[in-house]
Short mmCIF file of C-alpha atoms in Angstrom, two decimals:
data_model
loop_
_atom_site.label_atom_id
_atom_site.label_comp_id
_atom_site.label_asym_id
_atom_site.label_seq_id
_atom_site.Cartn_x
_atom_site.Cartn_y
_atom_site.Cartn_z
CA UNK A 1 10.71 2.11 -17.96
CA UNK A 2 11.41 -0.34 -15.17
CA UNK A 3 14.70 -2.60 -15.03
CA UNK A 4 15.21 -6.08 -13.20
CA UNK A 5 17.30 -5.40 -9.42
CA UNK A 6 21.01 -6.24 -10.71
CA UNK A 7 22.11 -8.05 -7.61
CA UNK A 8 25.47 -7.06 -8.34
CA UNK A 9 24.96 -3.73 -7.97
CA UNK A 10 25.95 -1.14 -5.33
CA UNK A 11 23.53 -0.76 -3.07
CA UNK A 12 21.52 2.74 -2.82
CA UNK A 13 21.78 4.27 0.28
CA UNK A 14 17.92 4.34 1.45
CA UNK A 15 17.53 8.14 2.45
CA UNK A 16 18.85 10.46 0.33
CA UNK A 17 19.42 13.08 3.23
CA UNK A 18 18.80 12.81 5.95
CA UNK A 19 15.71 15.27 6.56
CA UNK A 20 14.10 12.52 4.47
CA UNK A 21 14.60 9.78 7.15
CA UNK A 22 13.23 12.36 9.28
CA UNK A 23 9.80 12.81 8.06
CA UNK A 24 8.56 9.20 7.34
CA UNK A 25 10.08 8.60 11.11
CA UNK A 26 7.91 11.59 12.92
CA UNK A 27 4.67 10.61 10.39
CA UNK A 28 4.98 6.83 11.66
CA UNK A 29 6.25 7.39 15.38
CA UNK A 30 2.52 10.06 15.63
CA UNK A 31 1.09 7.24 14.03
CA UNK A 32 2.27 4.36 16.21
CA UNK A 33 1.45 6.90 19.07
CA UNK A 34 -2.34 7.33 17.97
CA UNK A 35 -1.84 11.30 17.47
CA UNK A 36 -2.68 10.74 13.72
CA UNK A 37 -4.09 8.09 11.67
CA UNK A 38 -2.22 5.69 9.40
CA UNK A 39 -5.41 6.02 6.96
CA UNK A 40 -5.35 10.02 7.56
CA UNK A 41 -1.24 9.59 6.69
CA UNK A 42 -1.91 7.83 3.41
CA UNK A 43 -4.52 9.90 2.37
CA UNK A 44 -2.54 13.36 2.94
CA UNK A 45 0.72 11.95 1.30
CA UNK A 46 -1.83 10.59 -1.44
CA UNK A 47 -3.30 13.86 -1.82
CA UNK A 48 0.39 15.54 -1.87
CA UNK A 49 1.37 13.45 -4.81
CA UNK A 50 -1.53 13.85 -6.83
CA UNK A 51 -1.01 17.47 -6.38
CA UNK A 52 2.42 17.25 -7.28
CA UNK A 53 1.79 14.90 -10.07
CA UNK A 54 -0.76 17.63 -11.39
CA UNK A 55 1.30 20.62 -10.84
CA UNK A 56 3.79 18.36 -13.32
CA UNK A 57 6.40 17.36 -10.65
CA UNK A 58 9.27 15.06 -11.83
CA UNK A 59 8.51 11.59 -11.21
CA UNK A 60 11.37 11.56 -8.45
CA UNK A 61 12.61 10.36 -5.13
CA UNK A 62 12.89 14.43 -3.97
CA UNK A 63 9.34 14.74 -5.44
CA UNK A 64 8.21 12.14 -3.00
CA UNK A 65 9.94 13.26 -0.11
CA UNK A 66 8.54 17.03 -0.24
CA UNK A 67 5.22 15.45 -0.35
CA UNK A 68 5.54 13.26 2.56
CA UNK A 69 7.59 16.39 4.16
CA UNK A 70 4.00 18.99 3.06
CA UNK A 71 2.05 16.07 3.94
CA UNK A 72 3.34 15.97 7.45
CA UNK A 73 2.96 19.45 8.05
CA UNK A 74 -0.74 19.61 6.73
CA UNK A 75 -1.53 16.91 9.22
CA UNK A 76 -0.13 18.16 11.97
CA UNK A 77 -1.43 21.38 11.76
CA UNK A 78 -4.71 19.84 11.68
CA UNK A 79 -4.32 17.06 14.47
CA UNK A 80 -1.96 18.52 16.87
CA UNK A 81 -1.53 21.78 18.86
CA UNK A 82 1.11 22.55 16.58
CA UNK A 83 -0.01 25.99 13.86
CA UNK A 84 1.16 26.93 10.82
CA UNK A 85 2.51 30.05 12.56
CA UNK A 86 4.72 28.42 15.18
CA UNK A 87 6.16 26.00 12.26
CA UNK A 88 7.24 29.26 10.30
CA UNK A 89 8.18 31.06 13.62
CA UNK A 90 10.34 28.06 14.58
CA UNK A 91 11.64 27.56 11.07
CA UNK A 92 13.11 31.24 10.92
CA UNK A 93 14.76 30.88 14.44
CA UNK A 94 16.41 27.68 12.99
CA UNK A 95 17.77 29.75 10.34
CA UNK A 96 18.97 32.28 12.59
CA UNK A 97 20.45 29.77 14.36
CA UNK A 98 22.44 28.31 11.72
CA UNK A 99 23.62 31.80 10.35
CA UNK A 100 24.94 32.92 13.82
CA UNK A 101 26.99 29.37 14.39
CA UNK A 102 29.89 28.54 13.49
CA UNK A 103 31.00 25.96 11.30
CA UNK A 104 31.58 22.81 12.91
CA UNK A 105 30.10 24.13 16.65
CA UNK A 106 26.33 22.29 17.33
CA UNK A 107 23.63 24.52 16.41
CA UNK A 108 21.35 25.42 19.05
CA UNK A 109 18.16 27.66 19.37
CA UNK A 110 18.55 31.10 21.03
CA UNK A 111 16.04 31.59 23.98
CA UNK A 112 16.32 34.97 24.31
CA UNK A 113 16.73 37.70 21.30
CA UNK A 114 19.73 38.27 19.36
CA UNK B 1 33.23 50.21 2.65
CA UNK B 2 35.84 49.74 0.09
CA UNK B 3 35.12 47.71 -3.02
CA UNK B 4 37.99 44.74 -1.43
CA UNK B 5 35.72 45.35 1.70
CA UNK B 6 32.14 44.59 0.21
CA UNK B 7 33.71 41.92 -2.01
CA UNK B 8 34.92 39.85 1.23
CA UNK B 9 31.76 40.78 2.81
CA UNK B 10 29.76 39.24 -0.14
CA UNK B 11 32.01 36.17 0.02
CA UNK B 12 31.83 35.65 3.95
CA UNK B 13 27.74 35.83 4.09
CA UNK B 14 27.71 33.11 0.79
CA UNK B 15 30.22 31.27 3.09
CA UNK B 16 28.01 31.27 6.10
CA UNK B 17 24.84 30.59 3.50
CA UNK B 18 26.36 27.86 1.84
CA UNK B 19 26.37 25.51 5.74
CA UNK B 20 22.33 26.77 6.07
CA UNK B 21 20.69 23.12 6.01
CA UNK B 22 17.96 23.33 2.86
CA UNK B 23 14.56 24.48 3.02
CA UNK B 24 13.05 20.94 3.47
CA UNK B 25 15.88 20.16 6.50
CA UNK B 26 15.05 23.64 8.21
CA UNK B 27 11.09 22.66 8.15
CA UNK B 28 12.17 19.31 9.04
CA UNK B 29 13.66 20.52 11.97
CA UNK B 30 11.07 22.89 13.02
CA UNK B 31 8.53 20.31 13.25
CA UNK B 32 10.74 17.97 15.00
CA UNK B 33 11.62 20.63 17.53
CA UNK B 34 8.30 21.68 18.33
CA UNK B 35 6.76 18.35 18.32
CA UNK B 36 9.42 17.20 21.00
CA UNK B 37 8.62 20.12 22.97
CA UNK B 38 5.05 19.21 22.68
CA UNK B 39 5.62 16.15 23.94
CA UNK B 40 3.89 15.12 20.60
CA UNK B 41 7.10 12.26 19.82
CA UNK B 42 10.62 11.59 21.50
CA UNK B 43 13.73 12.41 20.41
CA UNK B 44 15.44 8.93 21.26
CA UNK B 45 12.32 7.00 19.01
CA UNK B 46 13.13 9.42 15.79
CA UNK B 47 17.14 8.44 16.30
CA UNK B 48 16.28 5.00 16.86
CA UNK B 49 13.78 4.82 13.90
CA UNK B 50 16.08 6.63 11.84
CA UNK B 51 19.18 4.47 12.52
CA UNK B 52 17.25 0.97 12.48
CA UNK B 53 15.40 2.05 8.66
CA UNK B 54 18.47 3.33 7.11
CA UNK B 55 20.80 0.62 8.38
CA UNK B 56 19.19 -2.27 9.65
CA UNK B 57 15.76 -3.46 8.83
CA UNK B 58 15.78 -4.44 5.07
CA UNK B 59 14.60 -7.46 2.91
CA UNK B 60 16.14 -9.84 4.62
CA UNK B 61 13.53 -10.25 7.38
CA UNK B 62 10.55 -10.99 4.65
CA UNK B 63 13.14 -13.69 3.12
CA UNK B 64 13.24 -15.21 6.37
CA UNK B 65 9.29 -15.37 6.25
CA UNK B 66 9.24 -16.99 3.01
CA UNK B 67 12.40 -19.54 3.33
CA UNK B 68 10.54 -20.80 6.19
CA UNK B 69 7.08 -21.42 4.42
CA UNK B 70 8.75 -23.32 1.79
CA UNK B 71 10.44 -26.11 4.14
CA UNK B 72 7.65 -25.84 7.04
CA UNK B 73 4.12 -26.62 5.49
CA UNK B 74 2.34 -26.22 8.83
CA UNK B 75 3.37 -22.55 8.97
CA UNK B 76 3.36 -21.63 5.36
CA UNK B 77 -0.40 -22.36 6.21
CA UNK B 78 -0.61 -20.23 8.95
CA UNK B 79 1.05 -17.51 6.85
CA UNK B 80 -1.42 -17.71 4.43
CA UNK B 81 -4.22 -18.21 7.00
CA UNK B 82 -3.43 -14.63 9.29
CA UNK B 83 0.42 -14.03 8.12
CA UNK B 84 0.01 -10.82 10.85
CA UNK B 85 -0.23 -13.80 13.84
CA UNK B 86 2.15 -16.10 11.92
CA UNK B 87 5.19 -14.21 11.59
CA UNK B 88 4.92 -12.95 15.06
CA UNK B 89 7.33 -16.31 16.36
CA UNK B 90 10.20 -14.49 14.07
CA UNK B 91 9.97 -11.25 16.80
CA UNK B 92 9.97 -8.37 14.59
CA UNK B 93 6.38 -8.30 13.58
CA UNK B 94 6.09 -4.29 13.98
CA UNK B 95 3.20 -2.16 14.61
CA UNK B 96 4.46 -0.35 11.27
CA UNK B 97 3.22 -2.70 9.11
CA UNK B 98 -0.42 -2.58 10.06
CA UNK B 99 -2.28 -6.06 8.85
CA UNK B 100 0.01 -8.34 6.83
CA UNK B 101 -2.05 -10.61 4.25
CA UNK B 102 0.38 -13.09 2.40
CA UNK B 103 -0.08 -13.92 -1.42
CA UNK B 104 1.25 -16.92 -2.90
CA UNK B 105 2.74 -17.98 -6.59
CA UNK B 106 2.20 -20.97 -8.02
CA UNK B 107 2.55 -22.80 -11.66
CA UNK B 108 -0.48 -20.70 -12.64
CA UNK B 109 -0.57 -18.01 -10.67
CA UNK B 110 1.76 -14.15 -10.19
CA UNK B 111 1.07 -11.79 -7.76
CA UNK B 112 2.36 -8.47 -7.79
CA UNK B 113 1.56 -5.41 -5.17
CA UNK B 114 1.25 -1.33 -5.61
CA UNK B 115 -0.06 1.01 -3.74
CA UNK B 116 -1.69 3.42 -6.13
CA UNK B 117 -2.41 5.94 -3.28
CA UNK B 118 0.74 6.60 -1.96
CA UNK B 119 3.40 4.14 -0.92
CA UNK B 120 1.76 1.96 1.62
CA UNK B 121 4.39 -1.04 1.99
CA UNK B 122 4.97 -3.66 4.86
CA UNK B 123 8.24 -1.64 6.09
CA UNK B 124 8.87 -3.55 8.91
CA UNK B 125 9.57 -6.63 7.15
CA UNK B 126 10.81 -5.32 3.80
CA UNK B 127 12.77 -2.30 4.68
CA UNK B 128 12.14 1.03 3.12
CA UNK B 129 10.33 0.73 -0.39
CA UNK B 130 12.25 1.22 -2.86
CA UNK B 131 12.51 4.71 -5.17
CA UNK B 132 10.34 2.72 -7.86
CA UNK B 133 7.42 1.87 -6.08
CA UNK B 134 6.73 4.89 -4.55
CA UNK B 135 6.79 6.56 -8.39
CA UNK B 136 3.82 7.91 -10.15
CA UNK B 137 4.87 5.44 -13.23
CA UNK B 138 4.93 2.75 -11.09
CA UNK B 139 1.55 3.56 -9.20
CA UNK B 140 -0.14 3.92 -12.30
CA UNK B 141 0.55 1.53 -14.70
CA UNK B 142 0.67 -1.42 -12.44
CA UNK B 143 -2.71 -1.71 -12.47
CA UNK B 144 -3.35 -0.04 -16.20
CA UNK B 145 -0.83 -2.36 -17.64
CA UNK B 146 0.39 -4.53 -15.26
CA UNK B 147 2.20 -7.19 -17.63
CA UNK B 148 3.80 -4.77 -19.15
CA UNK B 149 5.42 -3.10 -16.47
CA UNK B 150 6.54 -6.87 -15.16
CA UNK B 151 8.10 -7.16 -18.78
CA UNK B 152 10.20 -3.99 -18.28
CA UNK B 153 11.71 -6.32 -14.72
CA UNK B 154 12.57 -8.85 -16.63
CA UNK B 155 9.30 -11.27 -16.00
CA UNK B 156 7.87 -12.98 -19.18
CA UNK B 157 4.47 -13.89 -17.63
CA UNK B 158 3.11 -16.54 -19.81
CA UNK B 159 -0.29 -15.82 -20.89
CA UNK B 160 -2.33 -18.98 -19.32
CA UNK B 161 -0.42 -17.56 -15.95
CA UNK B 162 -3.23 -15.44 -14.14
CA UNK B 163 -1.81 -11.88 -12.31
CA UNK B 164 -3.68 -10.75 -9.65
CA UNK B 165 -2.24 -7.44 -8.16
CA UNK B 166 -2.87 -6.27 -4.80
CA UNK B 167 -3.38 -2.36 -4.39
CA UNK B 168 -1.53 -1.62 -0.88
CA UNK B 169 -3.81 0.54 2.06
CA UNK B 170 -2.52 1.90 5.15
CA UNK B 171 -4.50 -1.20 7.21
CA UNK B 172 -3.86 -4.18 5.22
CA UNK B 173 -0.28 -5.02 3.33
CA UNK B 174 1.04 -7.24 0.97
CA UNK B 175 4.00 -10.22 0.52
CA UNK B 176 3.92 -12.18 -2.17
CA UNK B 177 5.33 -15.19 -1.83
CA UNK B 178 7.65 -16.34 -4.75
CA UNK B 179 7.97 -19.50 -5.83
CA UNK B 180 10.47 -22.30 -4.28
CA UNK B 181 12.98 -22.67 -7.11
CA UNK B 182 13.95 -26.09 -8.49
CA UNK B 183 17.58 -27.52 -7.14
CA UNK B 184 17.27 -25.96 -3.74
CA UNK B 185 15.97 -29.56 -2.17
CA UNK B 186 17.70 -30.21 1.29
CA UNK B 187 18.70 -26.29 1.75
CA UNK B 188 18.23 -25.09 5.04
CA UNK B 189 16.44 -22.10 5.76
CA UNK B 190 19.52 -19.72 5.84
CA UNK B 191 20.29 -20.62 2.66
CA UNK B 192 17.08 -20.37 1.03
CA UNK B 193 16.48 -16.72 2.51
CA UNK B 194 19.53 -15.59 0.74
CA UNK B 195 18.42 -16.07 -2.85
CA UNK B 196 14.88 -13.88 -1.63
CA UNK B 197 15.02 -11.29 -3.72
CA UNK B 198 13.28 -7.89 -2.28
CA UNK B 199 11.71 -7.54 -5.44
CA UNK B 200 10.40 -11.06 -5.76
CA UNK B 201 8.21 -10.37 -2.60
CA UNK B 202 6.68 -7.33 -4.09
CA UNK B 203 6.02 -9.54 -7.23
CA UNK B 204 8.21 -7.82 -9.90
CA UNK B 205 10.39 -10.37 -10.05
CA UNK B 206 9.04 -14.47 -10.29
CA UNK B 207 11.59 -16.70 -11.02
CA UNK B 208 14.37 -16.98 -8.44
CA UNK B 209 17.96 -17.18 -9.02
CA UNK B 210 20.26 -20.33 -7.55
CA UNK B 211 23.61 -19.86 -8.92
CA UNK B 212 26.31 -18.89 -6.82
CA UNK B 213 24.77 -19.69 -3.89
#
C-alpha cells in the first residue's frame, strides 16, 4: 500500500547508514570510470533482488541495500583484479582492526602481524 | 580465573564487540580499501559523492527543469526534443544519469516511471530514489496494476485519461513532466519550482498543490 508524500512531514534522512551511501557511491564512481558497466550494474543488482525477492526477503530499504552491497561484490570480483579471497582476507583484518582499537581512536589496518 | 574475573571478561569482549561496525559496513570497507589501493576509485570522489547525495543533490534540481518548461516554450521543446542536451544550460547535467528522455502530462494524458529491474532513476537531477521505488511492490505492480497503485498516492486518474508508464534502464531515464497548475500565471520560475513535487516527476503524484505558496 502506497501513500501520497505529506509535504509536511519530516524529512527521511536518505542513507540509512552510512555503509549504504557507500556502495551505490563505489558502484557509480567504477561506473563513471568505465571499470564496470551501468547495464552490467543494473543487471547484477536486478539479479540480487530477484534472488532476494525469491529467497522471501522483506520488501525493505536494508533488503535493497545488501543487494546492491552483494551486487557490488559479485561485479567486482568479476571485472576487477579484486578476488573473493582478498575481500574476505581484508574483511577479517578490518575486524581485527576494530577489536584491537580503542573506542574513540581512528581505526587503522595493521601492516605487519599482531 | 575467578567467576568475578570471567564475568568482567565476558562483559569487556561484548563491550569491545558492541563498537565492531556490522557485517555489511566491514565488507563495505573491505572493498573500499582494496579498491583504493587498486587504484580502482579515489577516496576524495566516494567522500564527495557521499556528502553531495546525502545532503545536497535532491528534487529540487528536476523542479528547476520543469518550472522552466512551463514559462519558456522554446526550451520546454528542446526538453522534450533531447532533454539530455537541454538541461545541460542548468550545469548539473551528470554523467550519473545516463540519457534523460522527458515525458509530458497533459488534459489527457499521465505518465508515471518504474524501473522493474532494479532502481534505475535519473539521480543526478532527482536525488536519491526514494525507499518506495526501489521496492519489489512498487516494481511490480506499476506495470501489473498501474492505476491502482496511483490510487493508493492519492491520484484519481479519470478513465478517458490515458497512462503510459515508462520502465527505467540503466541508458535511458525518465521525468515526467507534471502539469502547470491553474493560478500560478505571472510566477516566476523560483516560485514555480517550489510547488515541484519529487513525486510528481516520477508520475505518482498529478495534480500540483498552490496553497501556501
Amino acid at each position: 500500500m502506497f501513500r501520497p508524500e505529506d509535504p509536511l512531514a519530516p524529512r527521511d534522512p536518505v542513507f540509512e547508514e552510512p555503509w549504504q551511501a557507500q556502495v551505490l557511491a563505489m558502484a557509480d564512481s567504477m561506473v563513471q570510470a568505465g571499470r564496470i558497466s551501468a547495464s552490467d550494474w543494473a543487471d547484477a543488482l536486478g539479479a540480487e533482488l530477484a534472488r532476494a525477492e525469491a529467497a522471501g526477503q522483506p520488501d525493505t530499504t536494508a533488503t535493497y541495500y545488501a543487494a546492491a552491497l552483494a551486487a557490488l561484490e559479485t561485479l567486482t570480483t568479476k571485472a576487477t583484479p579484486i578476488t573473493a579471497e582478498e575481500l574476505a582476507i581484508r574483511k577479517a583484518d578490518w575486524t581485527r582492526a576494530h577489536e584491537r582499537t580503542p573506542h574513540g581512536q581512528p581505526v587503522r589496518l595493521a601492516r605487519d602481524a599482531d | 580465573m575467578s567467576t568475578f574475573d570471567s564475568k568482567h571478561a565476558a562483559g569487556l569482549h561484548r563491550h569491545i564487540h558492541s563498537h565492531l561496525p556490522s557485517d555489511a559496513a566491514l565488507r563495505v570497507k573491505a572493498l573500499e580499501s582494496l579498491a583504493v589501493e587498486k587504484g580502482l576509485i579515489a577516496p576524495e570522489t566516494i567522500d564527495a559523492w557521499v556528502e553531495a547525495y546525502s545532503d545536497h543533490i535532491g528534487p529540487m534540481r528536476g523542479a528547476k527543469v520543469v518550472a522552466r518548461s512551463w514559462v519558456d516554450p522554446a526550451f520546454r521543446a528542446r526538453l522534450l526534443e533531447n532533454a539530455t542536451e537541454a538541461i545541460k544550460e542548468f550545469g548539473f547535467e551528470g554523467n550519473a544519469t545516463g540519457h534523460l528522455k522527458a515525458v509530458e502530462n497533459t488534459a489527457t494524458a499521465h505518465n508515471m516511471v518504474v524501473c522493474t529491474l532494479c532502481s534505475c532513476y535519473p539521480f543526478s537531477i532527482l536525488g536519491m530514489s526514494p525507499a518506495w521505488y526501489k521496492s519489489a511492490a512498487y516494481r511490480a505492480r506499476a506495470v501489473r496494476e498501474p492505476r491502482a497503485v496511483l490510487a493508493e498516492f492519492g491520484v484519481d486518474l479519470p478513465e478517458d485519461v490515458a497512462l503510459r508508464v515508462w520502465d527505467s534502464t540503466a541508458e535511458l531515464r525518465y521525468l515526467v513532466l507534471p502539469q502547470r497548475p491553474a493560478g500560478t500565471e505571472g510566477w516566476d520560475e523560483d516560485r514555480l519550482a517550489a510547488i515541484v513535487t519529487r513525486n510528481s516527476m516520477i508520475g505518482t503524484e498529478r495534480v500540483l498543490a498552490t496553497g501556501g505558496t
